[in-house]
Amino acid sequence: MSNLANAHLQSDLDVAPLLLAAHILRTDNEALQAARDLAGAAREHAAKRDQQRKLPWSLIEQFTRSGLGSISIPREFGGPQVSFVTLAEVFAIISAADPALGQIPQNQVGILNLISSTATPSQKEQLFSSVLQGWRIGNAGPERGSKNTLDLKARITADEDDLVISGQKFYSTGALFAHWIAVKALNDDGKPVMAFVRRGTPGLRVVDDWSGFGQRTTASGTVLLNNVRIDDELVIDSWRLSEVPNIQGSVSQLIQAAIDLGIAREAITDAISFVRERSRPWIDANVERNSDDPYVIADIGKLKIELHAAEALLRKAGRVLDEVSAAPIDAQAAARASIAVAEAKVLSTELSLLASEKLFELAGSSASLARYNLDRHWRNARVHTLHDPVRWKYHAIGTYRLNGTLPARHSWI
């Protein structure tokens, strides 16, 4: 059924993916176990999927059926509302096995948090209920050819008694696999809103044209909207986020950091395995095994130390988000959350790139052979870490610590 759904999605007539019943997880431990089970299934053919650019339909469906798609939904709406510490670890576990599989639902987490923060009670009830039933949410926010990522050309306009939306989106991660597409656009007042469009709505088309050299199976391509009629009850005033302190950016960035951490974990694991089992020692080391080379040993030790540091910072960031979200959020609390997550994101970004490059230096030339596809770790790290520049996180952290300047209020800090 998955392949059939995928084939339909390539045609001009948009067709929603198969809707599958979803389990509702109740505890953090259940969520972590579901993530481990999914990772076990994903790891087996992750390298082959990357080589063949084969989309992980069955794994996304397992993600949904397991209940992982709803773990951040508030308890008052029937969700488990796991801790942010657990949420981050769930994505790190999945992304170690296959970071493309981790990235596909990452926007759903951020969008669910936006719903919690800004939607009306009736909007929350409908959207949360649908996700608990197995609906997936895809992203249609960024656009190409604009001044910056906040500059939107897509518009929602009135057409007699209805609202219609038109525009073209790119980097639409999750859209191909989704039942709802969350579209960012400007309303008639020029304010940014988010409209939830049902798959299969006339005028909507999802195009699988993602060609990035990393994260190859995320299908992060184009969404086309041509006078798509939308339900005005499902248009969220996302502009309200900019008017009050919030943790929207922190939540989104926490998942980004978790994905990068997962990439680093797997790159280090594969480096250790290759050094132990396949690579030859350098002639000047005068050892029988590459794993006895003192310089290789030292580098693996450094990587493990930095991995543990990145894991600790990610856990700390999750704890800060748990603390901040448990009380009314003021400007100082929001800033504290942003900075904690930024620190974790800096280290996870740099470690994912370092570990995936060091793998080849330590394992040697044979590690570069295509049959191992170990270069996918670096390609995935390089592409995923391009979402937002770490140099600006250093700046945000530095000016906060030095001058007490609060970070910007958007989704990238």
mmCIF file of N, CA and C in Angstrom, residues 57-170:
data_model
loop_
_atom_site.group_PDB
_atom_site.id
_atom_site.type_symbol
_atom_site.label_atom_id
_atom_site.label_comp_id
_atom_site.label_asym_id
_atom_site.label_seq_id
_atom_site.Cartn_x
_atom_site.Cartn_y
_atom_site.Cartn_z
ATOM 1 N N TRP A 57 8.956 4.710 3.478
ATOM 2 C CA TRP A 57 7.521 4.716 3.736
ATOM 3 C C TRP A 57 7.124 3.778 4.874
ATOM 4 N N SER A 58 7.604 2.546 4.837
ATOM 5 C CA SER A 58 7.181 1.580 5.856
ATOM 6 C C SER A 58 7.652 2.001 7.242
ATOM 7 N N LEU A 59 8.800 2.647 7.320
ATOM 8 C CA LEU A 59 9.331 3.095 8.609
ATOM 9 C C LEU A 59 8.554 4.300 9.141
ATOM 10 N N ILE A 60 8.172 5.198 8.249
ATOM 11 C CA ILE A 60 7.331 6.316 8.673
ATOM 12 C C ILE A 60 5.993 5.797 9.180
ATOM 13 N N GLU A 61 5.470 4.777 8.505
ATOM 14 C CA GLU A 61 4.216 4.193 8.967
ATOM 15 C C GLU A 61 4.390 3.508 10.320
ATOM 16 N N GLN A 62 5.553 2.872 10.541
ATOM 17 C CA GLN A 62 5.827 2.286 11.855
ATOM 18 C C GLN A 62 5.930 3.375 12.915
ATOM 19 N N PHE A 63 6.584 4.483 12.566
ATOM 20 C CA PHE A 63 6.671 5.636 13.467
ATOM 21 C C PHE A 63 5.271 6.066 13.902
ATOM 22 N N THR A 64 4.367 6.158 12.942
ATOM 23 C CA THR A 64 3.011 6.606 13.234
ATOM 24 C C THR A 64 2.249 5.581 14.061
ATOM 25 N N ARG A 65 2.254 4.330 13.615
ATOM 26 C CA ARG A 65 1.505 3.282 14.319
ATOM 27 C C ARG A 65 1.981 3.113 15.757
ATOM 28 N N SER A 66 3.273 3.326 15.990
ATOM 29 C CA SER A 66 3.829 3.141 17.333
ATOM 30 C C SER A 66 3.362 4.189 18.323
ATOM 31 N N GLY A 67 2.856 5.334 17.819
ATOM 32 C CA GLY A 67 2.441 6.427 18.685
ATOM 33 C C GLY A 67 3.478 7.512 18.860
ATOM 34 N N LEU A 68 4.627 7.385 18.212
ATOM 35 C CA LEU A 68 5.686 8.380 18.386
ATOM 36 C C LEU A 68 5.296 9.752 17.839
ATOM 37 N N GLY A 69 4.375 9.785 16.886
ATOM 38 C CA GLY A 69 3.988 11.069 16.303
ATOM 39 C C GLY A 69 3.233 11.976 17.251
ATOM 40 N N SER A 70 2.704 11.421 18.334
ATOM 41 C CA SER A 70 1.875 12.230 19.243
ATOM 42 C C SER A 70 2.486 12.408 20.619
ATOM 43 N N ILE A 71 3.776 12.071 20.793
ATOM 44 C CA ILE A 71 4.336 12.070 22.149
ATOM 45 C C ILE A 71 4.465 13.470 22.760
ATOM 46 N N SER A 72 4.377 14.522 21.947
ATOM 47 C CA SER A 72 4.466 15.874 22.511
ATOM 48 C C SER A 72 3.105 16.529 22.694
ATOM 49 N N ILE A 73 2.020 15.818 22.409
ATOM 50 C CA ILE A 73 0.680 16.385 22.580
ATOM 51 C C ILE A 73 0.344 16.478 24.066
ATOM 52 N N PRO A 74 -0.204 17.613 24.509
ATOM 53 C CA PRO A 74 -0.492 17.799 25.938
ATOM 54 C C PRO A 74 -1.452 16.739 26.492
ATOM 55 N N ARG A 75 -1.283 16.436 27.756
ATOM 56 C CA ARG A 75 -2.120 15.425 28.414
ATOM 57 C C ARG A 75 -3.587 15.831 28.412
ATOM 58 N N GLU A 76 -3.867 17.124 28.523
ATOM 59 C CA GLU A 76 -5.257 17.565 28.566
ATOM 60 C C GLU A 76 -6.005 17.276 27.263
ATOM 61 N N PHE A 77 -5.247 16.997 26.184
ATOM 62 C CA PHE A 77 -5.874 16.656 24.908
ATOM 63 C C PHE A 77 -5.680 15.179 24.566
ATOM 64 N N GLY A 78 -5.264 14.385 25.550
ATOM 65 C CA GLY A 78 -5.166 12.951 25.365
ATOM 66 C C GLY A 78 -3.798 12.431 24.993
ATOM 67 N N GLY A 79 -2.801 13.314 24.930
ATOM 68 C CA GLY A 79 -1.449 12.883 24.583
ATOM 69 C C GLY A 79 -0.615 12.559 25.805
ATOM 70 N N PRO A 80 0.542 11.965 25.604
ATOM 71 C CA PRO A 80 1.409 11.617 26.741
ATOM 72 C C PRO A 80 2.255 12.771 27.260
ATOM 73 N N GLN A 81 2.480 13.797 26.420
ATOM 74 C CA GLN A 81 3.286 14.959 26.791
ATOM 75 C C GLN A 81 4.564 14.525 27.507
ATOM 76 N N VAL A 82 5.403 13.780 26.803
ATOM 77 C CA VAL A 82 6.662 13.343 27.390
ATOM 78 C C VAL A 82 7.536 14.558 27.672
ATOM 79 N N SER A 83 8.541 14.372 28.508
ATOM 80 C CA SER A 83 9.453 15.465 28.827
ATOM 81 C C SER A 83 10.264 15.841 27.592
ATOM 82 N N PHE A 84 10.789 17.054 27.597
ATOM 83 C CA PHE A 84 11.652 17.476 26.499
ATOM 84 C C PHE A 84 12.949 16.675 26.490
ATOM 85 N N VAL A 85 13.401 16.242 27.655
ATOM 86 C CA VAL A 85 14.581 15.381 27.714
ATOM 87 C C VAL A 85 14.325 14.102 26.924
ATOM 88 N N THR A 86 13.161 13.499 27.156
ATOM 89 C CA THR A 86 12.805 12.272 26.438
ATOM 90 C C THR A 86 12.588 12.539 24.964
ATOM 91 N N LEU A 87 11.912 13.628 24.634
ATOM 92 C CA LEU A 87 11.654 13.966 23.238
ATOM 93 C C LEU A 87 12.958 14.051 22.447
ATOM 94 N N ALA A 88 13.952 14.717 23.023
ATOM 95 C CA ALA A 88 15.239 14.850 22.338
ATOM 96 C C ALA A 88 15.914 13.488 22.179
ATOM 97 N N GLU A 89 15.868 12.661 23.203
ATOM 98 C CA GLU A 89 16.520 11.362 23.112
ATOM 99 C C GLU A 89 15.820 10.445 22.106
ATOM 100 N N VAL A 90 14.504 10.537 22.008
ATOM 101 C CA VAL A 90 13.769 9.768 20.999
ATOM 102 C C VAL A 90 14.310 10.090 19.603
ATOM 103 N N PHE A 91 14.480 11.373 19.299
ATOM 104 C CA PHE A 91 14.962 11.754 17.968
ATOM 105 C C PHE A 91 16.435 11.409 17.787
ATOM 106 N N ALA A 92 17.221 11.447 18.848
ATOM 107 C CA ALA A 92 18.627 11.053 18.731
ATOM 108 C C ALA A 92 18.740 9.557 18.450
ATOM 109 N N ILE A 93 17.922 8.752 19.099
ATOM 110 C CA ILE A 93 17.937 7.304 18.888
ATOM 111 C C ILE A 93 17.566 6.973 17.445
ATOM 112 N N ILE A 94 16.487 7.559 16.957
ATOM 113 C CA ILE A 94 16.033 7.292 15.587
ATOM 114 C C ILE A 94 17.065 7.787 14.576
ATOM 115 N N SER A 95 17.629 8.958 14.829
ATOM 116 C CA SER A 95 18.536 9.578 13.856
ATOM 117 C C SER A 95 19.890 8.893 13.803
ATOM 118 N N ALA A 96 20.279 8.211 14.856
ATOM 119 C CA ALA A 96 21.499 7.419 14.785
ATOM 120 C C ALA A 96 21.334 6.298 13.769
ATOM 121 N N ALA A 97 20.156 5.708 13.728
ATOM 122 C CA ALA A 97 19.881 4.639 12.767
ATOM 123 C C ALA A 97 19.693 5.184 11.363
ATOM 124 N N ASP A 98 18.960 6.296 11.242
ATOM 125 C CA ASP A 98 18.691 6.909 9.935
ATOM 126 C C ASP A 98 18.255 8.351 10.168
ATOM 127 N N PRO A 99 19.165 9.305 9.980
ATOM 128 C CA PRO A 99 18.816 10.700 10.264
ATOM 129 C C PRO A 99 17.765 11.281 9.327
ATOM 130 N N ALA A 100 17.599 10.704 8.136
ATOM 131 C CA ALA A 100 16.510 11.154 7.269
ATOM 132 C C ALA A 100 15.169 10.788 7.895
ATOM 133 N N LEU A 101 15.097 9.596 8.482
ATOM 134 C CA LEU A 101 13.885 9.177 9.172
ATOM 135 C C LEU A 101 13.624 10.070 10.378
ATOM 136 N N GLY A 102 14.674 10.541 11.032
ATOM 137 C CA GLY A 102 14.509 11.471 12.145
ATOM 138 C C GLY A 102 14.050 12.840 11.684
ATOM 139 N N GLN A 103 14.515 13.276 10.514
ATOM 140 C CA GLN A 103 14.173 14.623 10.051
ATOM 141 C C GLN A 103 12.750 14.727 9.532
ATOM 142 N N ILE A 104 12.231 13.664 8.936
ATOM 143 C CA ILE A 104 10.899 13.745 8.324
ATOM 144 C C ILE A 104 9.845 14.254 9.304
ATOM 145 N N PRO A 105 9.778 13.751 10.554
ATOM 146 C CA PRO A 105 8.753 14.254 11.477
ATOM 147 C C PRO A 105 9.213 15.401 12.374
ATOM 148 N N GLN A 106 10.420 15.941 12.154
ATOM 149 C CA GLN A 106 10.909 16.956 13.079
ATOM 150 C C GLN A 106 10.022 18.201 13.074
ATOM 151 N N ASN A 107 9.515 18.579 11.892
ATOM 152 C CA ASN A 107 8.656 19.757 11.846
ATOM 153 C C ASN A 107 7.326 19.530 12.545
ATOM 154 N N GLN A 108 6.878 18.282 12.563
ATOM 155 C CA GLN A 108 5.619 17.999 13.254
ATOM 156 C C GLN A 108 5.713 18.380 14.724
ATOM 157 N N VAL A 109 6.861 18.143 15.332
ATOM 158 C CA VAL A 109 7.038 18.496 16.745
ATOM 159 C C VAL A 109 6.933 20.003 16.932
ATOM 160 N N GLY A 110 7.634 20.758 16.082
ATOM 161 C CA GLY A 110 7.571 22.206 16.201
ATOM 162 C C GLY A 110 6.175 22.743 15.945
ATOM 163 N N ILE A 111 5.473 22.153 14.989
ATOM 164 C CA ILE A 111 4.129 22.616 14.657
ATOM 165 C C ILE A 111 3.155 22.287 15.779
ATOM 166 N N LEU A 112 3.306 21.114 16.389
ATOM 167 C CA LEU A 112 2.451 20.777 17.535
ATOM 168 C C LEU A 112 2.668 21.756 18.683
ATOM 169 N N ASN A 113 3.906 22.197 18.871
ATOM 170 C CA ASN A 113 4.162 23.190 19.914
ATOM 171 C C ASN A 113 3.536 24.529 19.555
ATOM 172 N N LEU A 114 3.587 24.897 18.262
ATOM 173 C CA LEU A 114 2.945 26.138 17.827
ATOM 174 C C LEU A 114 1.438 26.073 18.063
ATOM 175 N N ILE A 115 0.841 24.922 17.778
ATOM 176 C CA ILE A 115 -0.586 24.755 18.037
ATOM 177 C C ILE A 115 -0.876 24.966 19.519
ATOM 178 N N SER A 116 -0.067 24.377 20.374
ATOM 179 C CA SER A 116 -0.249 24.533 21.824
ATOM 180 C C SER A 116 -0.175 25.994 22.243
ATOM 181 N N SER A 117 0.712 26.744 21.568
ATOM 182 C CA SER A 117 0.980 28.122 21.986
ATOM 183 C C SER A 117 -0.035 29.125 21.456
ATOM 184 N N THR A 118 -0.560 28.897 20.241
ATOM 185 C CA THR A 118 -1.317 29.967 19.579
ATOM 186 C C THR A 118 -2.696 29.577 19.064
ATOM 187 N N ALA A 119 -3.003 28.307 18.948
ATOM 188 C CA ALA A 119 -4.286 27.904 18.364
ATOM 189 C C ALA A 119 -5.433 28.129 19.343
ATOM 190 N N THR A 120 -6.631 28.234 18.812
ATOM 191 C CA THR A 120 -7.826 28.336 19.648
ATOM 192 C C THR A 120 -8.138 26.956 20.234
ATOM 193 N N PRO A 121 -8.956 26.889 21.283
ATOM 194 C CA PRO A 121 -9.307 25.586 21.853
ATOM 195 C C PRO A 121 -9.896 24.618 20.829
ATOM 196 N N SER A 122 -10.763 25.089 19.942
ATOM 197 C CA SER A 122 -11.362 24.196 18.949
ATOM 198 C C SER A 122 -10.327 23.723 17.934
ATOM 199 N N GLN A 123 -9.388 24.600 17.563
ATOM 200 C CA GLN A 123 -8.323 24.193 16.658
ATOM 201 C C GLN A 123 -7.435 23.137 17.304
ATOM 202 N N LYS A 124 -7.112 23.347 18.564
ATOM 203 C CA LYS A 124 -6.308 22.361 19.281
ATOM 204 C C LYS A 124 -7.018 21.013 19.325
ATOM 205 N N GLU A 125 -8.294 21.043 19.637
ATOM 206 C CA GLU A 125 -9.050 19.801 19.753
ATOM 207 C C GLU A 125 -9.026 19.031 18.433
ATOM 208 N N GLN A 126 -9.273 19.704 17.322
ATOM 209 C CA GLN A 126 -9.329 19.019 16.032
ATOM 210 C C GLN A 126 -7.959 18.513 15.590
ATOM 211 N N LEU A 127 -6.946 19.369 15.684
ATOM 212 C CA LEU A 127 -5.633 19.002 15.169
ATOM 213 C C LEU A 127 -4.953 17.967 16.057
ATOM 214 N N PHE A 128 -5.006 18.142 17.359
ATOM 215 C CA PHE A 128 -4.409 17.154 18.257
ATOM 216 C C PHE A 128 -5.102 15.803 18.120
ATOM 217 N N SER A 129 -6.431 15.832 18.023
ATOM 218 C CA SER A 129 -7.188 14.586 17.881
ATOM 219 C C SER A 129 -6.793 13.848 16.605
ATOM 220 N N SER A 130 -6.594 14.591 15.535
ATOM 221 C CA SER A 130 -6.232 13.942 14.271
ATOM 222 C C SER A 130 -4.867 13.271 14.366
ATOM 223 N N VAL A 131 -3.898 13.926 15.007
ATOM 224 C CA VAL A 131 -2.561 13.344 15.135
ATOM 225 C C VAL A 131 -2.614 12.103 16.022
ATOM 226 N N LEU A 132 -3.400 12.138 17.072
ATOM 227 C CA LEU A 132 -3.566 10.955 17.922
ATOM 228 C C LEU A 132 -4.170 9.791 17.142
ATOM 229 N N GLN A 133 -4.934 10.124 16.107
ATOM 230 C CA GLN A 133 -5.550 9.092 15.275
ATOM 231 C C GLN A 133 -4.625 8.612 14.152
ATOM 232 N N GLY A 134 -3.465 9.223 14.009
ATOM 233 C CA GLY A 134 -2.510 8.769 13.004
ATOM 234 C C GLY A 134 -2.228 9.730 11.873
ATOM 235 N N TRP A 135 -2.852 10.928 11.888
ATOM 236 C CA TRP A 135 -2.544 11.925 10.867
ATOM 237 C C TRP A 135 -1.120 12.444 11.082
ATOM 238 N N ARG A 136 -0.408 12.653 9.993
ATOM 239 C CA ARG A 136 0.917 13.265 10.056
ATOM 240 C C ARG A 136 0.859 14.693 9.520
ATOM 241 N N ILE A 137 1.719 15.541 10.067
ATOM 242 C CA ILE A 137 1.787 16.941 9.661
ATOM 243 C C ILE A 137 3.101 17.186 8.914
ATOM 244 N N GLY A 138 3.002 17.757 7.714
ATOM 245 C CA GLY A 138 4.179 18.116 6.942
ATOM 246 C C GLY A 138 4.338 19.623 6.873
ATOM 247 N N ASN A 139 5.519 20.033 6.494
ATOM 248 C CA ASN A 139 5.881 21.450 6.514
ATOM 249 C C ASN A 139 5.824 22.061 5.120
ATOM 250 N N ALA A 140 5.278 23.263 5.026
ATOM 251 C CA ALA A 140 5.345 24.054 3.796
ATOM 252 C C ALA A 140 5.550 25.499 4.206
ATOM 253 N N GLY A 141 6.742 25.774 4.713
ATOM 254 C CA GLY A 141 7.057 27.109 5.203
ATOM 255 C C GLY A 141 8.041 27.858 4.330
ATOM 256 N N PRO A 142 9.274 27.342 4.167
ATOM 257 C CA PRO A 142 10.300 28.089 3.447
ATOM 258 C C PRO A 142 9.992 28.248 1.963
ATOM 259 N N GLU A 143 10.548 29.303 1.396
ATOM 260 C CA GLU A 143 10.412 29.569 -0.038
ATOM 261 C C GLU A 143 11.782 29.901 -0.612
ATOM 262 N N ARG A 144 11.953 29.649 -1.888
ATOM 263 C CA ARG A 144 13.191 30.033 -2.566
ATOM 264 C C ARG A 144 13.012 31.375 -3.264
ATOM 265 N N GLY A 145 14.110 32.100 -3.436
ATOM 266 C CA GLY A 145 14.084 33.348 -4.172
ATOM 267 C C GLY A 145 13.631 34.542 -3.364
ATOM 268 N N SER A 146 13.429 34.377 -2.046
ATOM 269 C CA SER A 146 13.019 35.497 -1.205
ATOM 270 C C SER A 146 14.246 36.124 -0.542
ATOM 271 N N LYS A 147 14.051 37.267 0.072
ATOM 272 C CA LYS A 147 15.159 37.997 0.689
ATOM 273 C C LYS A 147 15.792 37.187 1.804
ATOM 274 N N ASN A 148 14.970 36.575 2.648
ATOM 275 C CA ASN A 148 15.442 35.702 3.714
ATOM 276 C C ASN A 148 14.329 34.712 4.043
ATOM 277 N N THR A 149 14.588 33.838 4.991
ATOM 278 C CA THR A 149 13.640 32.755 5.259
ATOM 279 C C THR A 149 12.335 33.240 5.881
ATOM 280 N N LEU A 150 12.311 34.461 6.403
ATOM 281 C CA LEU A 150 11.075 35.008 6.972
ATOM 282 C C LEU A 150 10.241 35.766 5.945
ATOM 283 N N ASP A 151 10.818 36.005 4.779
ATOM 284 C CA ASP A 151 10.128 36.758 3.727
ATOM 285 C C ASP A 151 9.236 35.805 2.937
ATOM 286 N N LEU A 152 7.928 35.999 2.998
ATOM 287 C CA LEU A 152 6.972 35.090 2.374
ATOM 288 C C LEU A 152 6.270 35.736 1.190
ATOM 289 N N LYS A 153 6.104 34.952 0.120
ATOM 290 C CA LYS A 153 5.326 35.393 -1.032
ATOM 291 C C LYS A 153 3.940 34.758 -1.048
ATOM 292 N N ALA A 154 3.791 33.620 -0.414
ATOM 293 C CA ALA A 154 2.497 32.931 -0.389
ATOM 294 C C ALA A 154 1.454 33.801 0.300
ATOM 295 N N ARG A 155 0.238 33.804 -0.241
ATOM 296 C CA ARG A 155 -0.825 34.668 0.276
ATOM 297 C C ARG A 155 -2.111 33.888 0.498
ATOM 298 N N ILE A 156 -2.807 34.258 1.555
ATOM 299 C CA ILE A 156 -4.176 33.808 1.794
ATOM 300 C C ILE A 156 -5.086 34.989 1.516
ATOM 301 N N THR A 157 -6.037 34.789 0.630
ATOM 302 C CA THR A 157 -6.937 35.878 0.247
ATOM 303 C C THR A 157 -8.382 35.411 0.286
ATOM 304 N N ALA A 158 -9.278 36.362 0.367
ATOM 305 C CA ALA A 158 -10.707 36.053 0.363
ATOM 306 C C ALA A 158 -11.195 35.872 -1.070
ATOM 307 N N ASP A 159 -12.017 34.835 -1.269
ATOM 308 C CA ASP A 159 -12.635 34.580 -2.569
ATOM 309 C C ASP A 159 -14.108 34.294 -2.312
ATOM 310 N N GLU A 160 -14.920 35.356 -2.475
ATOM 311 C CA GLU A 160 -16.332 35.290 -2.097
ATOM 312 C C GLU A 160 -16.425 34.906 -0.616
ATOM 313 N N ASP A 161 -17.022 33.762 -0.306
ATOM 314 C CA ASP A 161 -17.193 33.393 1.101
ATOM 315 C C ASP A 161 -16.074 32.489 1.611
ATOM 316 N N ASP A 162 -15.100 32.191 0.751
ATOM 317 C CA ASP A 162 -14.037 31.265 1.126
ATOM 318 C C ASP A 162 -12.688 31.971 1.210
ATOM 319 N N LEU A 163 -11.725 31.252 1.786
ATOM 320 C CA LEU A 163 -10.334 31.681 1.756
ATOM 321 C C LEU A 163 -9.574 30.759 0.819
ATOM 322 N N VAL A 164 -8.669 31.339 0.047
ATOM 323 C CA VAL A 164 -7.824 30.534 -0.838
ATOM 324 C C VAL A 164 -6.373 30.902 -0.586
ATOM 325 N N ILE A 165 -5.511 29.944 -0.858
ATOM 326 C CA ILE A 165 -4.084 30.158 -0.653
ATOM 327 C C ILE A 165 -3.339 29.778 -1.920
ATOM 328 N N SER A 166 -2.367 30.609 -2.287
ATOM 329 C CA SER A 166 -1.528 30.346 -3.455
ATOM 330 C C SER A 166 -0.076 30.606 -3.088
ATOM 331 N N GLY A 167 0.805 29.830 -3.687
ATOM 332 C CA GLY A 167 2.223 30.020 -3.434
ATOM 333 C C GLY A 167 3.010 28.791 -3.806
ATOM 334 N N GLN A 168 4.321 28.895 -3.688
ATOM 335 C CA GLN A 168 5.220 27.778 -3.975
ATOM 336 C C GLN A 168 6.227 27.662 -2.855
ATOM 337 N N LYS A 169 6.370 26.463 -2.316
ATOM 338 C CA LYS A 169 7.236 26.224 -1.171
ATOM 339 C C LYS A 169 8.333 25.241 -1.535
ATOM 340 N N PHE A 170 9.433 25.318 -0.792
ATOM 341 C CA PHE A 170 10.519 24.355 -0.958
ATOM 342 C C PHE A 170 11.053 23.987 0.428
#
